[in-house]
Amino acid sequence: MGQQEKVATSLAGAVSEEISASLAPVDAELKRRYPGDPGTRQPVHTVYVPGDVFAADTVRSWGDRALAALDQHAPDAASFAAVLGLSDELAAPVHDRVRAKLEREPIEDLRVDFEDGYGARPDAEEDEAAARAARIIAEACANGTAAPYLGIRMKCLEAPVRDRGIRTLDIFLTGLLEAGGLPDGLVLTLPKVTYPEQVTAMVRLLSAFEETRGLQPGRIGFEIQIETSQSILATDGTATVARMIQAADGRATGLHYGTFDYSACLGVSAAHQASDHPAADHAKAIMQVAAAGTGVRISDGSTNVLPVGPTAKVHDAWRLHYGLTRRALARAYYQGWDMHPGHIPTRYAAVFAFYREGFDQAAGRLTRYVNRAGGDVMDEPATAKALSGYLLRGLDCGALDIAEVARATGLTRADLEALGTPRRADLTVSAP
């Protein structure tokens, strides 16, 4: 034991109290605007199915068609790995997990589309389709065949289709309530948002529905679809998407990039409309920065190149989709859209390979951080949060098993969740 140091201070306690008092409004604002990630599961994709096509067997049908595509065009682990360039080490684990996922949970997030994929129909026809969607979803939730997340994409709130969009949403939500209640995984998508005032209108609409039906205020959230240049940059040079998040008043759950509408809005020719176009990268980077810390999650768009036709053409489409998905994951866009059952095998292959490739390194770094052991990388709490989040995402989608994570790290899921809990969400701040 060395000599005990003498501790001396110069500032009176009143100084700290004064500073704390002056920053109390900022503390409250930080907590309100940046609550941190909700810590819940984020689906790896969203599947859009037109309202007139959606049926009770849609989820199982997509899984069966995806399995059939695998059987026809890559019937074993070696052939599937050869198409995608997977290493020998990953070939069997990825292939086996993809097949198991397609059998168990082929769709993680399903959106019944009443917008572009559905088009303009007679009112009576859309009324019936919306009611039917509510009934089928309620039945699927009751019998355990529903996707974990599901809902509808309504028409936007622009004048020509506003009343139709509101009515479809009303019919759908009312149908769910009449059939037993709103499912926990309910997700609504508001497309073609250009002004924050449209988000404010959506908040008013949902608030009115909640009040009418006696629901808890704020029960219903929604995604904002980014499909116009004005949703990224306003006429005054500000980031419109940041204002949209605030206009949602805590109801926004996600920002979804619309590849083709956004590209067309900027004049990008059809041949070059893709999620890896520089214009797409710019938009998603703005979305990502605007949403960081708010609890609003980002989703990439889709590819319209379908894996159909001869095997060689399917393989080309698979390689494209796999590459785009891996590229998005590296940029922290953990969700994307899938437009066809043939996209699902490569969606899961890309996601599973991403988490399995980095598993050993992430587990090792997190273990050393928790045990305060030395290593060749000096990680900080923020990185430990990212490492635990990486493992949790891998667990949620099925890329990793809790047993192998526990063996590698000595940590339980609860331990991982504790490491990933945003500090700011734990603060207790009283508004002045």
Short mmCIF file of C-alpha atoms in Angstrom, two decimals:
data_model
loop_
_atom_site.label_atom_id
_atom_site.label_comp_id
_atom_site.label_asym_id
_atom_site.label_seq_id
_atom_site.Cartn_x
_atom_site.Cartn_y
_atom_site.Cartn_z
CA MET A 1 0.00 0.00 0.00
CA GLY A 2 1.39 3.40 -0.95
CA GLN A 3 0.83 6.68 0.75
CA GLN A 4 -2.83 7.72 0.72
CA GLU A 5 -3.37 10.72 -1.53
CA LYS A 6 -4.86 13.88 -0.14
CA VAL A 7 -7.99 14.83 -2.09
CA ALA A 8 -8.74 18.52 -2.38
CA THR A 9 -11.30 20.49 -4.40
CA SER A 10 -11.80 24.17 -5.16
CA LEU A 11 -15.37 24.42 -6.39
CA ALA A 12 -18.33 24.75 -4.09
CA GLY A 13 -21.10 22.18 -4.40
CA ALA A 14 -23.40 24.96 -5.55
CA VAL A 15 -21.47 25.16 -8.84
CA SER A 16 -22.31 21.58 -9.75
CA GLU A 17 -25.91 22.10 -8.72
CA GLU A 18 -26.15 25.25 -10.84
CA ILE A 19 -24.71 23.50 -13.89
CA SER A 20 -27.05 20.55 -13.43
CA ALA A 21 -30.00 22.89 -13.17
CA SER A 22 -28.97 24.76 -16.31
CA LEU A 23 -28.63 21.50 -18.24
CA ALA A 24 -31.87 19.93 -16.99
CA PRO A 25 -33.78 21.02 -20.12
CA VAL A 26 -31.05 19.49 -22.30
CA ASP A 27 -31.15 16.27 -20.28
CA ALA A 28 -34.90 16.06 -20.78
CA GLU A 29 -34.58 16.82 -24.49
CA LEU A 30 -31.93 14.14 -24.95
CA LYS A 31 -34.12 11.56 -23.31
CA ARG A 32 -37.16 12.56 -25.36
CA ARG A 33 -35.48 12.79 -28.74
CA TYR A 34 -32.86 10.05 -28.38
CA PRO A 35 -34.26 7.20 -26.28
CA GLY A 36 -31.97 4.66 -27.97
CA ASP A 37 -32.76 1.43 -29.78
CA PRO A 38 -35.88 -0.30 -28.44
CA GLY A 39 -33.92 -3.53 -27.97
CA THR A 40 -36.56 -5.62 -29.71
CA ARG A 41 -36.06 -7.95 -32.64
CA GLN A 42 -35.70 -6.34 -36.04
CA PRO A 43 -36.78 -8.51 -38.98
CA VAL A 44 -34.13 -9.08 -41.64
CA HIS A 45 -36.56 -8.36 -44.46
CA THR A 46 -40.03 -7.19 -45.42
CA VAL A 47 -42.05 -9.11 -48.00
CA TYR A 48 -44.72 -7.18 -49.90
CA VAL A 49 -47.75 -9.07 -51.22
CA PRO A 50 -50.55 -7.26 -53.12
CA GLY A 51 -53.86 -7.12 -51.27
CA ASP A 52 -55.67 -9.17 -53.91
CA VAL A 53 -53.00 -11.89 -53.87
CA PHE A 54 -52.60 -12.22 -50.09
CA ALA A 55 -54.11 -15.45 -48.79
CA ALA A 56 -54.12 -17.66 -45.72
CA ASP A 57 -51.31 -19.80 -47.15
CA THR A 58 -49.06 -16.93 -48.33
CA VAL A 59 -46.34 -17.47 -45.75
CA ARG A 60 -46.17 -21.22 -46.28
CA SER A 61 -46.48 -20.84 -50.04
CA TRP A 62 -43.49 -18.50 -50.18
CA GLY A 63 -41.46 -20.93 -48.09
CA ASP A 64 -42.38 -23.88 -50.30
CA ARG A 65 -41.58 -21.98 -53.49
CA ALA A 66 -38.22 -20.91 -52.04
CA LEU A 67 -37.41 -24.51 -51.11
CA ALA A 68 -38.43 -25.65 -54.59
CA ALA A 69 -36.06 -23.07 -56.11
CA LEU A 70 -33.24 -24.43 -53.98
CA ASP A 71 -34.03 -28.02 -54.96
CA GLN A 72 -34.07 -27.11 -58.62
CA HIS A 73 -31.15 -24.72 -58.92
CA ALA A 74 -28.82 -25.59 -55.97
CA PRO A 75 -29.86 -28.94 -54.50
CA ASP A 76 -27.02 -29.32 -52.01
CA ALA A 77 -24.65 -27.30 -49.86
CA ALA A 78 -21.75 -27.49 -52.30
CA SER A 79 -23.73 -26.21 -55.29
CA PHE A 80 -25.34 -23.40 -53.28
CA ALA A 81 -21.96 -22.36 -51.89
CA ALA A 82 -20.44 -22.41 -55.37
CA VAL A 83 -23.10 -20.01 -56.68
CA LEU A 84 -22.59 -17.53 -53.83
CA GLY A 85 -18.86 -17.96 -53.27
CA LEU A 86 -19.21 -19.29 -49.73
CA SER A 87 -16.18 -20.87 -48.11
CA ASP A 88 -16.05 -24.62 -47.48
CA GLU A 89 -16.33 -23.89 -43.78
CA LEU A 90 -19.59 -21.96 -44.23
CA ALA A 91 -21.16 -24.07 -46.98
CA ALA A 92 -22.93 -26.68 -44.88
CA PRO A 93 -23.90 -24.50 -41.88
CA VAL A 94 -25.39 -21.79 -44.09
CA HIS A 95 -27.18 -24.20 -46.42
CA ASP A 96 -28.63 -26.23 -43.57
CA ARG A 97 -29.80 -23.15 -41.69
CA VAL A 98 -31.35 -21.64 -44.81
CA ARG A 99 -33.39 -24.78 -45.42
CA ALA A 100 -34.41 -24.98 -41.77
CA LYS A 101 -35.46 -21.31 -41.81
CA LEU A 102 -37.55 -21.78 -44.96
CA GLU A 103 -39.31 -24.70 -43.33
CA ARG A 104 -39.83 -23.01 -39.95
CA GLU A 105 -40.18 -19.26 -40.59
CA PRO A 106 -39.86 -18.33 -44.28
CA ILE A 107 -41.11 -14.74 -43.81
CA GLU A 108 -40.14 -12.55 -40.87
CA ASP A 109 -42.12 -9.46 -41.84
CA LEU A 110 -45.13 -9.47 -44.18
CA ARG A 111 -46.82 -6.38 -45.58
CA VAL A 112 -50.12 -6.66 -47.41
CA ASP A 113 -49.85 -3.98 -50.06
CA PHE A 114 -52.71 -1.63 -50.94
CA GLU A 115 -50.47 0.92 -52.66
CA ASP A 116 -48.39 0.47 -55.84
CA GLY A 117 -48.57 -3.31 -55.77
CA TYR A 118 -52.34 -3.15 -55.59
CA GLY A 119 -53.22 -0.07 -57.58
CA ALA A 120 -56.53 1.72 -58.01
CA ARG A 121 -59.58 -0.50 -57.63
CA PRO A 122 -63.30 0.12 -57.16
CA ASP A 123 -63.98 1.16 -53.56
CA ALA A 124 -66.10 -1.89 -52.82
CA GLU A 125 -63.30 -4.17 -54.01
CA GLU A 126 -60.65 -2.53 -51.85
CA ASP A 127 -63.03 -2.44 -48.89
CA GLU A 128 -63.49 -6.18 -49.15
CA ALA A 129 -59.77 -6.84 -49.64
CA ALA A 130 -58.88 -4.81 -46.53
CA ALA A 131 -61.47 -6.64 -44.43
CA ARG A 132 -60.25 -9.98 -45.77
CA ALA A 133 -56.64 -9.10 -44.93
CA ALA A 134 -57.64 -8.32 -41.34
CA ARG A 135 -59.55 -11.60 -41.03
CA ILE A 136 -56.73 -13.73 -42.46
CA ILE A 137 -54.10 -12.05 -40.27
CA ALA A 138 -56.24 -12.47 -37.16
CA GLU A 139 -56.78 -16.15 -37.95
CA ALA A 140 -53.07 -16.69 -38.61
CA CYS A 141 -52.14 -15.05 -35.31
CA ALA A 142 -54.67 -17.23 -33.51
CA ASN A 143 -53.43 -20.51 -35.02
CA GLY A 144 -49.72 -19.71 -34.88
CA THR A 145 -49.03 -19.50 -38.62
CA ALA A 146 -48.53 -15.74 -38.85
CA ALA A 147 -45.22 -14.08 -39.63
CA PRO A 148 -43.65 -12.49 -36.52
CA TYR A 149 -44.31 -9.01 -37.97
CA LEU A 150 -47.16 -8.15 -40.30
CA GLY A 151 -49.50 -5.40 -41.39
CA ILE A 152 -50.43 -3.32 -44.41
CA ARG A 153 -49.03 -0.61 -46.62
CA MET A 154 -51.85 1.86 -47.16
CA LYS A 155 -52.12 4.43 -49.91
CA CYS A 156 -50.35 7.68 -49.14
CA LEU A 157 -51.86 10.86 -47.72
CA GLU A 158 -51.61 12.90 -50.90
CA ALA A 159 -54.91 14.42 -52.00
CA PRO A 160 -55.89 12.07 -54.86
CA VAL A 161 -55.80 8.90 -52.71
CA ARG A 162 -55.99 10.28 -49.16
CA ASP A 163 -59.56 9.30 -48.38
CA ARG A 164 -59.05 5.85 -49.86
CA GLY A 165 -55.93 5.27 -47.77
CA ILE A 166 -57.63 6.39 -44.56
CA ARG A 167 -60.66 4.18 -45.21
CA THR A 168 -58.52 1.10 -45.94
CA LEU A 169 -56.55 1.63 -42.75
CA ASP A 170 -59.75 2.07 -40.75
CA ILE A 171 -61.31 -1.10 -42.18
CA PHE A 172 -58.14 -3.10 -41.54
CA LEU A 173 -57.59 -1.96 -37.94
CA THR A 174 -61.28 -2.25 -37.11
CA GLY A 175 -61.33 -5.76 -38.53
CA LEU A 176 -58.39 -6.78 -36.35
CA LEU A 177 -60.06 -5.39 -33.23
CA GLU A 178 -63.35 -7.09 -34.03
CA ALA A 179 -61.47 -10.38 -34.50
CA GLY A 180 -59.77 -10.22 -31.12
CA GLY A 181 -57.31 -7.34 -30.98
CA LEU A 182 -54.21 -5.84 -32.55
CA PRO A 183 -51.34 -8.34 -32.86
CA ASP A 184 -48.09 -7.57 -31.04
CA GLY A 185 -46.17 -7.61 -34.32
CA LEU A 186 -48.48 -5.16 -36.11
CA VAL A 187 -46.65 -2.82 -38.51
CA LEU A 188 -48.18 -0.14 -40.73
CA THR A 189 -46.36 1.50 -43.63
CA LEU A 190 -47.06 5.05 -44.80
CA PRO A 191 -45.67 5.48 -48.33
CA LYS A 192 -44.60 8.48 -50.41
CA VAL A 193 -44.10 10.86 -47.52
CA THR A 194 -42.81 14.25 -48.67
CA TYR A 195 -43.62 16.71 -45.87
CA PRO A 196 -43.50 16.35 -42.07
CA GLU A 197 -47.09 17.57 -42.01
CA GLN A 198 -48.14 14.29 -43.64
CA VAL A 199 -46.53 12.44 -40.73
CA THR A 200 -48.34 14.71 -38.30
CA ALA A 201 -51.59 13.87 -40.09
CA MET A 202 -50.87 10.15 -39.70
CA VAL A 203 -50.32 10.68 -35.98
CA ARG A 204 -53.68 12.48 -35.74
CA LEU A 205 -55.35 9.66 -37.64
CA LEU A 206 -54.00 6.95 -35.37
CA SER A 207 -54.72 9.00 -32.25
CA ALA A 208 -58.32 9.41 -33.37
CA PHE A 209 -58.64 5.68 -33.95
CA GLU A 210 -57.15 4.86 -30.54
CA GLU A 211 -59.48 7.30 -28.80
CA THR A 212 -62.51 5.97 -30.66
CA ARG A 213 -61.72 2.36 -29.80
CA GLY A 214 -60.48 2.94 -26.25
CA LEU A 215 -56.89 1.92 -26.98
CA GLN A 216 -53.87 3.10 -25.06
CA PRO A 217 -52.54 6.33 -26.59
CA GLY A 218 -49.50 5.62 -28.75
CA ARG A 219 -50.35 1.92 -29.14
CA ILE A 220 -50.12 2.03 -32.95
CA GLY A 221 -46.86 2.92 -34.64
CA PHE A 222 -45.90 3.13 -38.29
CA GLU A 223 -43.03 3.11 -40.76
CA ILE A 224 -42.22 6.08 -42.96
CA GLN A 225 -41.33 5.20 -46.53
CA ILE A 226 -38.67 7.41 -48.09
CA GLU A 227 -39.42 7.61 -51.81
CA THR A 228 -38.97 11.25 -52.78
CA SER A 229 -36.01 13.62 -52.85
CA GLN A 230 -38.00 16.12 -50.79
CA SER A 231 -38.14 13.61 -47.93
CA ILE A 232 -34.35 13.82 -47.68
CA LEU A 233 -33.68 17.50 -48.35
CA ALA A 234 -36.20 20.30 -47.83
CA THR A 235 -36.29 23.53 -49.80
CA ASP A 236 -34.56 25.34 -46.94
CA GLY A 237 -31.67 22.87 -46.99
CA THR A 238 -32.64 20.99 -43.82
CA ALA A 239 -32.92 17.21 -43.60
CA THR A 240 -36.66 16.62 -43.96
CA VAL A 241 -36.39 13.05 -42.70
CA ALA A 242 -35.14 14.27 -39.31
CA ARG A 243 -38.19 16.52 -39.01
CA MET A 244 -40.42 13.60 -39.98
CA ILE A 245 -39.09 11.51 -37.12
CA GLN A 246 -39.91 14.28 -34.67
CA ALA A 247 -43.31 14.86 -36.27
CA ALA A 248 -44.16 11.21 -35.60
CA ASP A 249 -44.15 12.00 -31.87
CA GLY A 250 -42.65 8.66 -30.89
CA ARG A 251 -44.79 6.54 -33.21
CA ALA A 252 -42.23 6.09 -36.01
CA THR A 253 -40.74 2.59 -35.94
CA GLY A 254 -38.76 2.60 -39.16
CA LEU A 255 -37.57 4.44 -42.25
CA HIS A 256 -37.84 2.30 -45.37
CA TYR A 257 -35.93 3.28 -48.50
CA GLY A 258 -37.95 2.98 -51.71
CA THR A 259 -35.37 2.11 -54.34
CA PHE A 260 -37.31 2.72 -57.52
CA ASP A 261 -39.55 5.66 -56.66
CA TYR A 262 -36.62 7.53 -55.15
CA SER A 263 -34.33 6.78 -58.09
CA ALA A 264 -36.98 7.83 -60.59
CA CYS A 265 -37.58 11.02 -58.62
CA LEU A 266 -33.95 11.98 -59.24
CA GLY A 267 -34.09 11.06 -62.92
CA VAL A 268 -31.95 7.91 -62.63
CA SER A 269 -32.58 5.79 -65.72
CA ALA A 270 -34.32 2.46 -65.25
CA ALA A 271 -31.22 0.42 -66.03
CA HIS A 272 -29.34 2.03 -63.13
CA GLN A 273 -32.05 2.09 -60.48
CA ALA A 274 -30.51 -0.05 -57.74
CA SER A 275 -29.89 0.00 -54.01
CA ASP A 276 -26.13 0.44 -54.53
CA HIS A 277 -26.44 3.54 -56.75
CA PRO A 278 -24.63 6.59 -55.30
CA ALA A 279 -27.98 8.39 -54.99
CA ALA A 280 -29.30 5.52 -52.89
CA ASP A 281 -26.20 5.55 -50.70
CA HIS A 282 -26.61 9.28 -50.10
CA ALA A 283 -30.27 8.98 -49.14
CA LYS A 284 -29.72 6.06 -46.78
CA ALA A 285 -26.75 7.77 -45.14
CA ILE A 286 -28.95 10.79 -44.35
CA MET A 287 -31.70 8.49 -43.08
CA GLN A 288 -29.20 6.62 -40.90
CA VAL A 289 -27.76 9.75 -39.30
CA ALA A 290 -31.20 11.28 -38.75
CA ALA A 291 -32.49 8.11 -37.06
CA ALA A 292 -29.41 7.32 -34.95
CA GLY A 293 -30.32 7.13 -31.28
CA THR A 294 -34.01 7.82 -31.88
CA GLY A 295 -35.14 4.20 -31.79
CA VAL A 296 -36.25 4.43 -35.44
CA ARG A 297 -34.72 1.68 -37.56
CA ILE A 298 -33.53 1.79 -41.16
CA SER A 299 -34.48 -0.61 -43.93
CA ASP A 300 -32.82 -0.89 -47.33
CA GLY A 301 -34.89 -1.27 -50.48
CA SER A 302 -35.06 -4.15 -52.92
CA THR A 303 -33.84 -5.43 -56.26
CA ASN A 304 -36.31 -5.96 -59.09
CA VAL A 305 -34.11 -8.57 -60.77
CA LEU A 306 -36.08 -11.76 -60.16
CA PRO A 307 -34.48 -15.23 -59.83
CA VAL A 308 -36.64 -16.90 -62.46
CA GLY A 309 -36.01 -18.81 -65.68
CA PRO A 310 -33.08 -21.10 -66.57
CA THR A 311 -30.64 -22.08 -63.83
CA ALA A 312 -27.89 -19.82 -65.15
CA LYS A 313 -30.22 -16.81 -64.98
CA VAL A 314 -31.39 -17.74 -61.50
CA HIS A 315 -27.78 -18.03 -60.34
CA ASP A 316 -26.99 -14.56 -61.72
CA ALA A 317 -29.98 -13.08 -59.87
CA TRP A 318 -29.00 -14.91 -56.69
CA ARG A 319 -25.45 -13.57 -56.84
CA LEU A 320 -26.74 -10.04 -57.35
CA HIS A 321 -29.21 -10.26 -54.46
CA TYR A 322 -26.67 -11.92 -52.17
CA GLY A 323 -24.09 -9.22 -52.92
CA LEU A 324 -26.52 -6.36 -52.36
CA THR A 325 -27.68 -7.86 -49.06
CA ARG A 326 -24.12 -8.36 -47.81
CA ARG A 327 -23.25 -4.81 -48.85
CA ALA A 328 -26.24 -3.47 -46.91
CA LEU A 329 -25.36 -5.46 -43.79
CA ALA A 330 -21.83 -4.05 -43.78
CA ARG A 331 -23.38 -0.58 -43.83
CA ALA A 332 -25.65 -1.42 -40.87
CA TYR A 333 -28.84 -1.67 -42.93
CA TYR A 334 -30.05 -4.83 -41.25
CA GLN A 335 -33.37 -5.05 -43.07
CA GLY A 336 -34.39 -4.96 -46.73
CA TRP A 337 -37.28 -5.76 -49.04
CA ASP A 338 -37.80 -9.05 -50.87
CA MET A 339 -40.06 -9.09 -53.90
CA HIS A 340 -40.16 -12.76 -54.86
CA PRO A 341 -39.97 -16.18 -53.10
CA GLY A 342 -36.74 -16.84 -54.98
CA HIS A 343 -35.08 -13.97 -53.13
CA ILE A 344 -35.57 -15.56 -49.73
CA PRO A 345 -32.84 -18.24 -49.99
CA THR A 346 -30.19 -15.64 -50.76
CA ARG A 347 -31.55 -13.21 -48.15
CA TYR A 348 -31.04 -15.78 -45.44
CA ALA A 349 -27.79 -17.05 -46.91
CA ALA A 350 -26.33 -13.54 -46.85
CA VAL A 351 -27.59 -12.83 -43.33
CA PHE A 352 -26.42 -16.17 -41.93
CA ALA A 353 -22.99 -15.93 -43.60
CA PHE A 354 -22.59 -12.38 -42.26
CA TYR A 355 -23.14 -13.43 -38.66
CA ARG A 356 -21.33 -16.75 -38.81
CA GLU A 357 -18.24 -15.30 -40.50
CA GLY A 358 -17.78 -12.73 -37.77
CA PHE A 359 -18.95 -14.87 -34.86
CA ASP A 360 -15.60 -16.05 -33.50
CA GLN A 361 -14.04 -12.60 -33.62
CA ALA A 362 -17.07 -10.86 -32.08
CA ALA A 363 -17.41 -13.48 -29.34
CA GLY A 364 -13.71 -13.28 -28.53
CA ARG A 365 -13.64 -9.50 -28.35
CA LEU A 366 -16.73 -9.36 -26.18
CA THR A 367 -15.41 -12.01 -23.83
CA ARG A 368 -12.12 -10.16 -23.40
CA TYR A 369 -14.00 -6.92 -22.77
CA VAL A 370 -16.25 -8.47 -20.11
CA ASN A 371 -13.32 -10.21 -18.42
CA ARG A 372 -11.09 -7.14 -18.74
CA ALA A 373 -8.51 -9.30 -20.47
CA GLY A 374 -5.85 -8.00 -22.81
CA GLY A 375 -5.90 -8.38 -26.55
CA ASP A 376 -4.91 -6.78 -29.84
CA VAL A 377 -7.96 -4.48 -29.86
CA MET A 378 -8.90 -2.06 -27.08
CA ASP A 379 -12.69 -1.93 -27.02
CA GLU A 380 -14.83 0.65 -25.30
CA PRO A 381 -18.40 0.37 -23.93
CA ALA A 382 -19.88 1.60 -27.20
CA THR A 383 -18.08 -1.15 -29.10
CA ALA A 384 -19.16 -3.75 -26.53
CA LYS A 385 -22.72 -2.60 -27.17
CA ALA A 386 -22.18 -3.09 -30.92
CA LEU A 387 -20.65 -6.55 -30.36
CA SER A 388 -23.53 -7.68 -28.17
CA GLY A 389 -26.00 -6.25 -30.68
CA TYR A 390 -24.29 -8.22 -33.44
CA LEU A 391 -24.67 -11.47 -31.51
CA LEU A 392 -28.29 -10.70 -30.59
CA ARG A 393 -29.19 -10.04 -34.22
CA GLY A 394 -27.57 -13.32 -35.17
CA LEU A 395 -29.61 -15.12 -32.53
CA ASP A 396 -32.87 -13.45 -33.53
CA CYS A 397 -32.70 -14.48 -37.18
CA GLY A 398 -31.41 -18.01 -36.57
CA ALA A 399 -27.84 -17.55 -37.78
CA LEU A 400 -26.55 -18.39 -34.29
CA ASP A 401 -27.72 -20.61 -31.44
CA ILE A 402 -27.74 -19.49 -27.83
CA ALA A 403 -25.82 -22.62 -26.83
CA GLU A 404 -22.87 -21.80 -29.10
CA VAL A 405 -22.89 -18.17 -28.01
CA ALA A 406 -22.84 -19.25 -24.36
CA ARG A 407 -19.97 -21.67 -25.01
CA ALA A 408 -17.92 -19.02 -26.78
CA THR A 409 -18.59 -16.11 -24.41
CA GLY A 410 -19.91 -17.52 -21.14
CA LEU A 411 -22.77 -15.03 -21.49
CA THR A 412 -26.51 -15.56 -21.43
CA ARG A 413 -28.96 -13.70 -23.63
CA ALA A 414 -29.84 -11.54 -20.64
CA ASP A 415 -26.15 -10.66 -20.30
CA LEU A 416 -26.00 -9.66 -23.97
CA GLU A 417 -29.12 -7.55 -23.65
CA ALA A 418 -27.71 -5.80 -20.58
CA LEU A 419 -24.53 -4.93 -22.48
CA GLY A 420 -26.59 -3.55 -25.33
CA THR A 421 -28.96 -1.43 -23.24
CA PRO A 422 -28.63 2.24 -24.21
CA ARG A 423 -27.37 4.22 -21.27
CA ARG A 424 -29.59 7.22 -21.98
CA ALA A 425 -32.76 5.12 -21.81
CA ASP A 426 -31.87 4.25 -18.24
CA LEU A 427 -31.62 7.84 -17.09
CA THR A 428 -34.37 9.29 -14.97
CA VAL A 429 -34.79 12.90 -15.99
CA SER A 430 -37.40 15.29 -14.68
CA ALA A 431 -38.48 18.01 -17.03
CA PRO A 432 -38.18 21.48 -15.53
#
